[in-house]
């Protein structure tokens, strides 16, 4: 008898299937469980039944499949569903069902059955990466984890921008091993990457002022963060200007990630075609001088400053009050440019009220050496370097790859991924480094 068969033989498993496109993979899971000798009772949500016919699961499990809490009551009652069950597994588990379980809802056969369940419950999330990363979903999972649900880590899948990000339902084989781990009562299976006993107020405990349940996505709780983003636009005359190709996407993603982590965010942006992330203060500027002024106005009480903007290094010494004309200049035009202030260096070198200061370095070659030199010359705490060589990373792209250096050298390599996911990881890294620096 194989180890799988020994662990699952004669066990009663409730398999909850919800309306994710991964519902078809639950067929394979059902088969594996049956093959290993388990008795499987399948419950489907209405959404799941639209994706895979209940008859498929009926044929695989050999039992009627419950989908409607009223219509199917004669086949199997919602309370009876998990009675005597050794374990229930929701695979795939959508964000919607996860939210319902967190709230103790009982509006369909599956949620009602699980509310009455006395057995261990495994959740195998499957959803879009942004839905998965949303603090609402993360908080829901965390609360469920704190209540003793076993939350599996989703697998990685392809994103539209050609990189991989999490959100895929774990493979059926992995789910079976996970279930066996629980049934055998061995070492607790790996949870979702955080320990619910750590730092999180218990779901039942009233919150104290300043406490948050947004952990682990609360690395920025209580912090005031100022971020610059986008290009600057340096006027030459009333209609012409000098600028660059920065889209502002990285700075905006960082602002959103910092806000989602509980920070109070001021986003100072050059002209970009992006909507304001909810819940932040946005200040629109055009030139480097305006950006510096806005930064200085926002620094009071600032804990972390992140210079993400692609600030023009030079501006015209004199902005012509009338359109510069060919008539006046003929075949040659000379414009004198003068250096713009370095905003992140100005903040990094503040003698009083200096925040934890983070810069970016967009490099085409010798990234490490250039980034380290900028870190030192601008007196930064951290610098995030990326290569801008065209292709699918850097300026204007939805994806990026970052190398983060502190004064001791390489702190982290965040591999090529969507700017949203990357921003979340970078925000966690920055806030953790900031808190550690404060402790020293
Ligand atoms: O020196 P370099 O422009 O490559 O440095 C990039 C970093 O410095 C970024 O963090 C950028 O926001 C910041 N910077 C700035 N003000 C400038 C030039 C760059 O804040 N005038």
Short mmCIF file of C-alpha atoms and ligand atoms in Angstrom, two decimals:
data_model
loop_
_atom_site.label_atom_id
_atom_site.label_comp_id
_atom_site.label_asym_id
_atom_site.label_seq_id
_atom_site.Cartn_x
_atom_site.Cartn_y
_atom_site.Cartn_z
CA UNK A 1 0.00 0.00 0.00
CA UNK A 2 1.47 3.39 -0.98
CA UNK A 3 1.95 6.06 1.65
CA UNK A 4 -0.83 8.08 0.02
CA UNK A 5 -3.25 5.20 0.09
CA UNK A 6 -2.38 4.40 3.70
CA UNK A 7 -3.11 7.98 4.77
CA UNK A 8 -6.31 8.47 2.79
CA UNK A 9 -7.97 5.04 2.75
CA UNK A 10 -11.48 5.22 4.14
CA UNK A 11 -11.17 8.91 5.01
CA UNK A 12 -14.16 11.09 4.35
CA UNK A 13 -13.11 14.23 2.51
CA UNK A 14 -15.43 17.09 1.57
CA UNK A 15 -14.23 18.76 -1.62
CA UNK A 16 -15.60 22.29 -2.07
CA UNK A 17 -15.27 23.65 -5.61
CA UNK A 18 -15.82 27.38 -6.26
CA UNK A 19 -16.11 29.45 -9.41
CA UNK A 20 -12.50 29.91 -10.46
CA UNK A 21 -11.34 28.85 -13.90
CA UNK A 22 -9.15 26.35 -12.01
CA UNK A 23 -12.32 24.38 -11.17
CA UNK A 24 -11.38 21.88 -13.88
CA UNK A 25 -8.25 21.03 -11.89
CA UNK A 26 -10.50 19.96 -9.00
CA UNK A 27 -11.52 16.99 -11.18
CA UNK A 28 -7.92 15.74 -11.08
CA UNK A 29 -7.83 16.35 -7.33
CA UNK A 30 -11.05 14.41 -6.87
CA UNK A 31 -9.62 11.50 -8.87
CA UNK A 32 -6.39 11.43 -6.90
CA UNK A 33 -8.29 11.36 -3.60
CA UNK A 34 -10.59 8.58 -4.81
CA UNK A 35 -7.66 6.58 -6.19
CA UNK A 36 -5.99 6.79 -2.79
CA UNK A 37 -9.10 5.25 -1.22
CA UNK A 38 -10.81 8.36 0.18
CA UNK A 39 -14.55 8.82 0.12
CA UNK A 40 -15.17 12.21 -1.49
CA UNK A 41 -18.27 14.36 -1.16
CA UNK A 42 -18.21 17.23 -3.65
CA UNK A 43 -20.00 20.53 -3.01
CA UNK A 44 -20.04 23.17 -5.72
CA UNK A 45 -20.95 26.84 -5.70
CA UNK A 46 -23.24 28.15 -8.40
CA UNK A 47 -20.25 29.70 -10.18
CA UNK A 48 -18.32 26.42 -10.15
CA UNK A 49 -21.30 24.57 -11.62
CA UNK A 50 -21.20 26.96 -14.58
CA UNK A 51 -17.57 26.03 -15.27
CA UNK A 52 -17.66 22.25 -14.73
CA UNK A 53 -20.82 20.15 -14.88
CA UNK A 54 -21.79 18.67 -11.50
CA UNK A 55 -22.28 15.37 -13.32
CA UNK A 56 -18.54 15.19 -13.93
CA UNK A 57 -17.87 15.23 -10.20
CA UNK A 58 -20.74 12.83 -9.61
CA UNK A 59 -19.16 10.36 -12.00
CA UNK A 60 -15.73 10.81 -10.44
CA UNK A 61 -16.81 10.63 -6.80
CA UNK A 62 -19.69 8.20 -7.12
CA UNK A 63 -21.86 10.49 -4.95
CA UNK A 64 -24.51 13.06 -5.75
CA UNK A 65 -23.05 16.53 -5.90
CA UNK A 66 -24.57 19.24 -3.76
CA UNK A 67 -24.92 22.67 -5.36
CA UNK A 68 -28.20 24.22 -4.22
CA UNK A 69 -28.90 24.58 -0.51
CA UNK A 70 -32.67 24.23 -1.03
CA UNK A 71 -32.98 21.97 -4.07
CA UNK A 72 -30.37 19.47 -2.97
CA UNK A 73 -31.54 19.22 0.64
CA UNK A 74 -33.03 15.80 -0.04
CA UNK A 75 -29.74 14.51 -1.48
CA UNK A 76 -27.58 15.83 1.32
CA UNK A 77 -28.29 18.44 3.96
CA UNK A 78 -25.86 21.27 4.53
CA UNK A 79 -25.31 20.30 8.16
CA UNK A 80 -24.85 16.65 7.30
CA UNK A 81 -22.36 17.60 4.65
CA UNK A 82 -19.31 17.69 6.82
CA UNK A 83 -20.63 15.50 9.64
CA UNK A 84 -18.11 12.77 10.22
CA UNK A 85 -15.76 14.31 7.66
CA UNK A 86 -12.06 13.89 8.35
CA UNK A 87 -11.20 17.01 6.38
CA UNK A 88 -12.71 19.57 4.04
CA UNK A 89 -10.75 21.17 1.23
CA UNK A 90 -11.85 24.15 -0.84
CA UNK A 91 -9.99 23.90 -4.15
CA UNK A 92 -10.07 26.19 -5.97
CA UNK A 93 -11.05 28.79 -3.37
CA UNK A 94 -12.04 32.13 -4.91
CA UNK A 95 -11.54 35.52 -3.23
CA UNK A 96 -15.33 35.68 -2.94
CA UNK A 97 -15.71 32.40 -1.05
CA UNK A 98 -12.69 33.25 1.13
CA UNK A 99 -14.36 36.56 2.04
CA UNK A 100 -17.62 34.77 2.85
CA UNK A 101 -15.87 32.21 5.06
CA UNK A 102 -14.04 34.96 6.92
CA UNK A 103 -17.37 36.63 7.61
CA UNK A 104 -19.12 33.44 8.68
CA UNK A 105 -21.64 33.63 5.86
CA UNK A 106 -23.83 30.67 5.04
CA UNK A 107 -25.45 31.66 1.77
CA UNK A 108 -24.80 28.50 -0.21
CA UNK A 109 -24.30 24.80 0.35
CA UNK A 110 -20.52 25.11 0.69
CA UNK A 111 -20.33 28.12 3.04
CA UNK A 112 -23.18 26.76 5.18
CA UNK A 113 -21.56 23.33 5.33
CA UNK A 114 -18.19 24.77 6.29
CA UNK A 115 -19.69 27.00 8.96
CA UNK A 116 -20.97 23.83 10.61
CA UNK A 117 -17.79 21.82 9.95
CA UNK A 118 -15.84 20.43 12.90
CA UNK A 119 -12.99 19.03 10.83
CA UNK A 120 -9.80 20.70 9.58
CA UNK A 121 -10.46 22.92 6.56
CA UNK A 122 -7.87 23.47 3.82
CA UNK A 123 -8.11 26.50 1.54
CA UNK A 124 -6.33 26.36 -1.83
CA UNK A 125 -6.66 29.92 -3.20
CA UNK A 126 -6.90 30.51 -6.95
CA UNK A 127 -7.33 34.00 -8.34
CA UNK A 128 -5.73 36.88 -10.20
CA UNK A 129 -2.51 38.06 -8.54
CA UNK A 130 -3.89 41.51 -7.74
CA UNK A 131 -7.00 40.01 -6.16
CA UNK A 132 -4.73 37.72 -4.14
CA UNK A 133 -2.45 40.56 -3.10
CA UNK A 134 -5.32 42.87 -2.21
CA UNK A 135 -5.16 43.64 1.50
CA UNK A 136 -8.81 42.58 1.80
CA UNK A 137 -7.98 39.05 0.59
CA UNK A 138 -4.75 38.93 2.57
CA UNK A 139 -6.53 40.02 5.72
CA UNK A 140 -9.32 37.48 5.10
CA UNK A 141 -6.79 34.69 4.71
CA UNK A 142 -4.92 35.80 7.74
CA UNK A 143 -8.02 35.85 9.91
CA UNK A 144 -9.00 32.40 8.63
CA UNK A 145 -5.48 31.17 9.32
CA UNK A 146 -5.76 32.58 12.85
CA UNK A 147 -8.97 30.58 13.27
CA UNK A 148 -7.16 27.38 12.38
CA UNK A 149 -7.93 27.06 8.67
CA UNK A 150 -5.02 25.62 6.71
CA UNK A 151 -4.17 28.08 3.97
CA UNK A 152 -2.07 26.84 1.08
CA UNK A 153 0.23 29.15 -0.80
CA UNK A 154 -0.97 29.61 -4.38
CA UNK A 155 1.37 28.62 -7.17
CA UNK A 156 2.89 30.93 -9.75
CA UNK A 157 1.34 31.55 -13.15
CA UNK A 158 1.97 33.61 -16.25
CA UNK A 159 1.07 37.29 -16.16
CA UNK A 160 0.05 39.23 -19.23
CA UNK A 161 3.47 40.94 -19.24
CA UNK A 162 5.20 37.60 -19.63
CA UNK A 163 6.43 37.19 -16.07
CA UNK A 164 5.18 34.86 -13.42
CA UNK A 165 3.21 35.83 -10.34
CA UNK A 166 1.30 33.96 -7.71
CA UNK A 167 -2.40 33.22 -7.81
CA UNK A 168 -2.64 29.79 -9.45
CA UNK A 169 -4.34 27.00 -7.61
CA UNK A 170 -1.70 24.69 -6.14
CA UNK A 171 -1.34 21.51 -8.21
CA UNK A 172 -3.66 18.63 -7.24
CA UNK A 173 -0.66 16.49 -6.21
CA UNK A 174 0.53 19.24 -3.85
CA UNK A 175 -2.92 19.52 -2.33
CA UNK A 176 -3.02 15.77 -1.72
CA UNK A 177 0.38 15.87 0.03
CA UNK A 178 -0.76 18.85 2.09
CA UNK A 179 -3.92 16.99 3.14
CA UNK A 180 -1.93 13.90 4.05
CA UNK A 181 0.39 16.06 6.19
CA UNK A 182 -2.62 17.25 8.18
CA UNK A 183 -4.29 13.84 8.45
CA UNK A 184 -1.08 12.26 9.65
CA UNK A 185 -0.83 14.96 12.29
CA UNK A 186 2.86 15.42 11.56
CA UNK A 187 4.58 18.75 11.44
CA UNK A 188 2.08 21.50 10.72
CA UNK A 189 2.04 22.07 6.98
CA UNK A 190 3.52 25.29 5.76
CA UNK A 191 1.03 28.09 6.18
CA UNK A 192 0.72 31.13 4.03
CA UNK A 193 4.10 32.61 4.78
CA UNK A 194 3.18 34.30 8.02
CA UNK A 195 2.59 32.97 11.47
CA UNK A 196 -0.83 34.12 12.66
CA UNK A 197 0.37 34.03 16.27
CA UNK A 198 3.03 36.59 15.51
CA UNK A 199 2.19 40.25 15.94
CA UNK A 200 -1.40 39.87 14.78
CA UNK A 201 -4.04 40.76 17.33
CA UNK A 202 -6.30 37.73 17.71
CA UNK A 203 -9.38 38.07 15.51
CA UNK A 204 -11.55 38.22 18.60
CA UNK A 205 -9.47 40.77 20.53
CA UNK A 206 -10.62 44.37 20.35
CA UNK A 207 -8.11 46.59 18.58
CA UNK A 208 -6.13 49.11 20.50
CA UNK A 209 -5.69 52.57 19.02
CA UNK A 210 -2.95 52.46 16.41
CA UNK A 211 -3.17 48.69 16.06
CA UNK A 212 -4.15 47.23 12.76
CA UNK A 213 -5.27 43.90 11.46
CA UNK A 214 -3.69 44.55 8.09
CA UNK A 215 -0.59 42.49 8.94
CA UNK A 216 1.54 41.29 7.31
CA UNK A 217 0.55 43.89 4.78
CA UNK A 218 0.87 46.50 7.52
CA UNK A 219 4.61 47.01 7.43
CA UNK A 220 3.95 50.71 6.82
CA UNK A 221 1.34 51.21 9.55
CA UNK A 222 1.71 54.57 11.26
CA UNK A 223 4.38 55.85 8.84
CA UNK A 224 4.27 59.05 6.87
CA UNK A 225 5.76 58.42 3.43
CA UNK A 226 6.56 60.95 0.70
CA UNK A 227 7.16 59.64 -2.82
CA UNK A 228 8.18 61.48 -5.99
CA UNK A 229 7.13 59.97 -9.31
CA UNK A 230 7.06 60.52 -13.04
CA UNK A 231 9.16 62.86 -15.16
CA UNK A 232 9.73 66.56 -14.68
CA UNK A 233 8.97 68.95 -17.51
CA UNK A 234 11.37 71.84 -17.99
CA UNK A 235 9.91 74.66 -20.06
CA UNK A 236 11.97 76.30 -22.80
CA UNK A 237 9.32 78.73 -23.92
CA UNK A 238 5.51 78.93 -23.55
CA UNK A 239 4.98 75.85 -25.76
CA UNK A 240 8.19 73.83 -25.74
CA UNK A 241 9.80 71.79 -23.02
CA UNK A 242 12.44 69.21 -22.13
CA UNK A 243 11.29 65.98 -20.48
CA UNK A 244 11.89 62.21 -20.44
CA UNK A 245 9.99 58.97 -20.98
CA UNK A 246 9.22 58.15 -17.34
CA UNK A 247 5.62 56.87 -17.09
CA UNK A 248 5.35 57.21 -13.31
CA UNK A 249 4.12 53.61 -13.03
CA UNK A 250 6.74 52.52 -10.49
CA UNK A 251 6.20 55.53 -8.20
CA UNK A 252 2.42 55.17 -8.39
CA UNK A 253 2.64 51.43 -7.69
CA UNK A 254 4.87 52.20 -4.70
CA UNK A 255 2.44 54.81 -3.42
CA UNK A 256 -0.39 52.30 -3.67
CA UNK A 257 1.66 49.55 -2.03
CA UNK A 258 2.72 51.86 0.82
CA UNK A 259 -0.88 52.95 1.37
CA UNK A 260 -2.05 49.34 1.33
CA UNK A 261 0.53 48.66 4.03
CA UNK A 262 -0.99 51.24 6.31
CA UNK A 263 1.21 54.26 5.49
CA UNK A 264 -0.03 57.81 5.05
CA UNK A 265 1.26 58.66 1.58
CA UNK A 266 1.95 61.93 -0.21
CA UNK A 267 2.69 61.35 -3.89
CA UNK A 268 4.38 64.24 -5.67
CA UNK A 269 4.15 63.62 -9.37
CA UNK A 270 5.30 65.18 -12.59
CA UNK A 271 2.85 65.06 -15.54
CA UNK A 272 1.74 61.44 -16.09
CA UNK A 273 -1.32 59.73 -17.55
CA UNK A 274 -2.18 57.76 -14.43
CA UNK A 275 -5.19 57.95 -12.12
CA UNK A 276 -4.56 58.75 -8.44
CA UNK A 277 -4.41 55.66 -6.25
CA UNK A 278 -7.21 55.79 -3.66
CA UNK A 279 -6.47 57.07 -0.19
CA UNK A 280 -3.32 59.07 -0.89
CA UNK A 281 -2.57 62.79 -1.13
CA UNK A 282 -1.39 63.68 -4.63
CA UNK A 283 0.46 66.87 -5.48
CA UNK A 284 0.93 67.57 -9.20
CA UNK A 285 3.99 69.51 -10.30
CA UNK A 286 5.81 70.12 -13.57
CA UNK A 287 9.40 71.25 -13.11
CA UNK A 288 12.19 70.05 -10.82
CA UNK A 289 12.05 73.34 -8.92
CA UNK A 290 8.31 72.87 -8.32
CA UNK A 291 8.91 69.28 -7.28
CA UNK A 292 11.57 70.32 -4.77
CA UNK A 293 9.23 72.96 -3.35
CA UNK A 294 6.42 70.41 -2.99
CA UNK A 295 8.78 67.93 -1.33
CA UNK A 296 9.98 70.55 1.14
CA UNK A 297 6.36 71.43 1.95
CA UNK A 298 5.60 67.75 2.69
CA UNK A 299 8.59 66.77 4.79
CA UNK A 300 7.22 67.74 8.17
CA UNK A 301 6.91 64.49 10.18
CA UNK A 302 7.98 62.41 7.17
CA UNK A 303 9.42 59.01 8.16
CA UNK A 304 10.35 57.68 4.74
CA UNK A 305 11.16 59.59 1.55
CA UNK A 306 11.32 57.71 -1.73
CA UNK A 307 12.69 59.55 -4.77
CA UNK A 308 11.26 57.64 -7.68
CA UNK A 309 10.86 60.55 -10.09
CA UNK A 310 13.03 60.89 -13.18
CA UNK A 311 14.03 64.47 -12.44
CA UNK A 312 15.63 66.41 -15.28
CA UNK A 313 19.21 67.15 -14.35
CA UNK A 314 19.18 70.47 -16.23
CA UNK A 315 16.70 73.26 -16.96
CA UNK A 316 16.93 76.23 -19.28
CA UNK A 317 18.74 79.09 -17.62
CA UNK A 318 16.10 81.38 -18.98
CA UNK A 319 12.55 80.45 -20.06
CA UNK A 320 11.71 82.57 -23.13
CA UNK A 321 8.57 84.58 -22.53
CA UNK A 322 7.62 84.32 -26.22
CA UNK A 323 7.88 81.35 -28.59
CA UNK A 324 11.47 80.82 -29.66
CA UNK A 325 11.44 81.63 -33.35
CA UNK A 326 13.51 80.52 -36.34
CA UNK A 327 13.31 84.10 -37.45
CA UNK A 328 15.53 85.16 -34.57
CA UNK A 329 17.95 82.22 -34.56
CA UNK A 330 18.44 81.07 -38.10
CA UNK A 331 20.35 77.77 -38.46
CA UNK A 332 21.63 77.49 -34.90
CA UNK A 333 20.00 77.78 -31.57
CA UNK A 334 21.94 77.82 -28.34
CA UNK A 335 20.15 77.38 -25.08
CA UNK A 336 22.07 77.54 -21.85
CA UNK A 337 21.11 74.87 -19.37
CA UNK A 338 21.82 75.02 -15.66
CA UNK A 339 21.82 72.21 -13.10
CA UNK A 340 18.61 71.42 -11.31
CA UNK A 341 18.74 70.76 -7.61
CA UNK A 342 19.09 67.07 -6.73
CA UNK A 343 15.90 66.46 -4.77
CA UNK A 344 16.70 63.11 -3.20
CA UNK A 345 20.21 64.32 -2.27
CA UNK A 346 18.74 67.47 -0.70
CA UNK A 347 16.54 65.26 1.49
CA UNK A 348 19.34 62.74 2.16
CA UNK A 349 21.61 65.50 3.40
CA UNK A 350 19.13 67.27 5.67
CA UNK A 351 20.66 68.02 9.03
CA UNK A 352 17.36 68.18 10.89
CA UNK A 353 14.34 65.96 10.42
CA UNK A 354 16.05 63.79 7.82
CA UNK A 355 13.71 60.92 6.88
CA UNK A 356 14.88 57.44 5.90
CA UNK A 357 15.83 58.22 2.31
CA UNK A 358 15.52 55.91 -0.66
CA UNK A 359 16.60 56.67 -4.22
CA UNK A 360 16.38 54.94 -7.57
CA UNK A 361 19.05 54.50 -10.18
CA UNK A 362 18.14 53.75 -13.79
CA UNK A 363 21.33 52.52 -15.44
CA UNK A 364 22.38 51.27 -18.83
CA UNK A 365 25.71 49.76 -17.70
CA UNK A 366 27.82 49.19 -14.58
CA UNK A 367 24.66 49.28 -12.50
CA UNK A 368 26.17 48.15 -9.24
CA UNK A 369 29.07 50.60 -9.23
CA UNK A 370 26.90 53.53 -10.29
CA UNK A 371 24.19 52.72 -7.77
CA UNK A 372 26.68 52.43 -4.91
CA UNK A 373 28.31 55.72 -5.89
CA UNK A 374 24.90 57.46 -5.94
CA UNK A 375 23.98 55.96 -2.59
CA UNK A 376 27.13 57.46 -1.09
CA UNK A 377 27.13 60.84 -2.86
CA UNK A 378 23.42 61.51 -2.16
CA UNK A 379 23.66 60.15 1.39
CA UNK A 380 20.86 57.61 0.88
CA UNK A 381 19.87 54.72 3.12
CA UNK A 382 18.81 52.49 0.23
CA UNK A 383 18.98 52.65 -3.54
CA UNK A 384 16.96 50.55 -5.98
CA UNK A 385 18.76 50.05 -9.27
CA UNK A 386 17.23 48.84 -12.51
CA UNK A 387 18.59 48.53 -16.00
CA UNK A 388 16.98 50.58 -18.73
CA UNK A 389 17.89 48.90 -21.97
CA UNK A 390 14.52 48.91 -23.64
CA UNK A 391 12.74 45.58 -23.84
CA UNK A 392 10.14 44.80 -21.24
CA UNK A 393 11.54 46.48 -18.18
CA UNK A 394 12.20 49.94 -16.84
CA UNK A 395 10.68 53.10 -18.27
CA UNK A 396 7.06 52.85 -19.44
CA UNK A 397 6.99 49.09 -18.97
CA UNK A 398 4.57 47.23 -16.67
CA UNK A 399 7.41 45.07 -15.39
CA UNK A 400 10.71 45.68 -13.70
CA UNK A 401 13.63 43.99 -11.96
CA UNK A 402 15.44 45.69 -9.09
CA UNK A 403 18.73 45.37 -7.27
CA UNK A 404 18.53 47.06 -3.89
CA UNK A 405 21.72 48.25 -2.18
CA UNK A 406 22.32 49.65 1.26
CA UNK A 407 25.57 50.97 2.69
CA UNK A 408 26.82 47.39 3.23
CA UNK A 409 26.20 46.24 -0.34
CA UNK A 410 23.49 44.23 -2.09
CA UNK A 411 20.46 43.97 0.15
CA UNK A 412 18.03 42.23 -2.20
CA UNK A 413 17.48 41.21 -5.79
CA UNK A 414 13.81 41.49 -6.71
CA UNK A 415 13.41 39.51 -9.93
CA UNK A 416 11.55 40.65 -13.05
CA UNK A 417 7.86 40.91 -12.25
CA UNK A 418 4.92 43.29 -12.53
CA UNK A 419 5.55 46.72 -11.02
CA UNK A 420 2.60 46.19 -8.67
CA UNK A 421 4.03 43.02 -7.14
CA UNK A 422 7.52 44.48 -7.15
CA UNK A 423 6.31 47.63 -5.40
CA UNK A 424 4.77 45.54 -2.62
CA UNK A 425 8.02 43.69 -2.03
CA UNK A 426 10.06 46.88 -2.18
CA UNK A 427 7.71 48.67 0.22
CA UNK A 428 8.00 45.81 2.72
CA UNK A 429 11.77 45.87 2.38
CA UNK A 430 11.99 49.66 2.83
CA UNK A 431 9.70 49.71 5.86
CA UNK A 432 11.50 46.79 7.49
CA UNK A 433 14.89 48.45 6.95
CA UNK A 434 13.50 51.73 8.27
CA UNK A 435 12.20 50.05 11.45
CA UNK A 436 15.48 48.18 11.94
CA UNK A 437 17.46 51.40 11.47
CA UNK A 438 15.31 53.09 14.10
CA UNK A 439 16.00 50.28 16.58
CA UNK A 440 19.79 50.72 16.28
O1 LIG B 1 21.75 60.83 -10.43
P1 LIG B 1 20.55 60.14 -10.95
O2 LIG B 1 19.58 61.06 -11.64
O3 LIG B 1 20.81 58.90 -11.75
O4 LIG B 1 19.82 59.62 -9.61
C1 LIG B 1 18.55 59.06 -9.60
C2 LIG B 1 17.91 59.26 -8.25
O5 LIG B 1 18.04 60.61 -7.86
C3 LIG B 1 16.42 59.00 -8.26
O6 LIG B 1 16.06 58.59 -6.97
C4 LIG B 1 15.85 60.36 -8.61
O7 LIG B 1 14.52 60.50 -8.16
C5 LIG B 1 16.77 61.27 -7.85
N1 LIG B 1 17.00 62.61 -8.42
C6 LIG B 1 16.48 63.71 -7.80
N2 LIG B 1 16.71 64.96 -8.28
C7 LIG B 1 17.46 65.13 -9.39
C8 LIG B 1 18.00 64.03 -10.06
C9 LIG B 1 17.74 62.77 -9.56
O8 LIG B 1 15.78 63.56 -6.77
N3 LIG B 1 17.68 66.34 -9.84
#
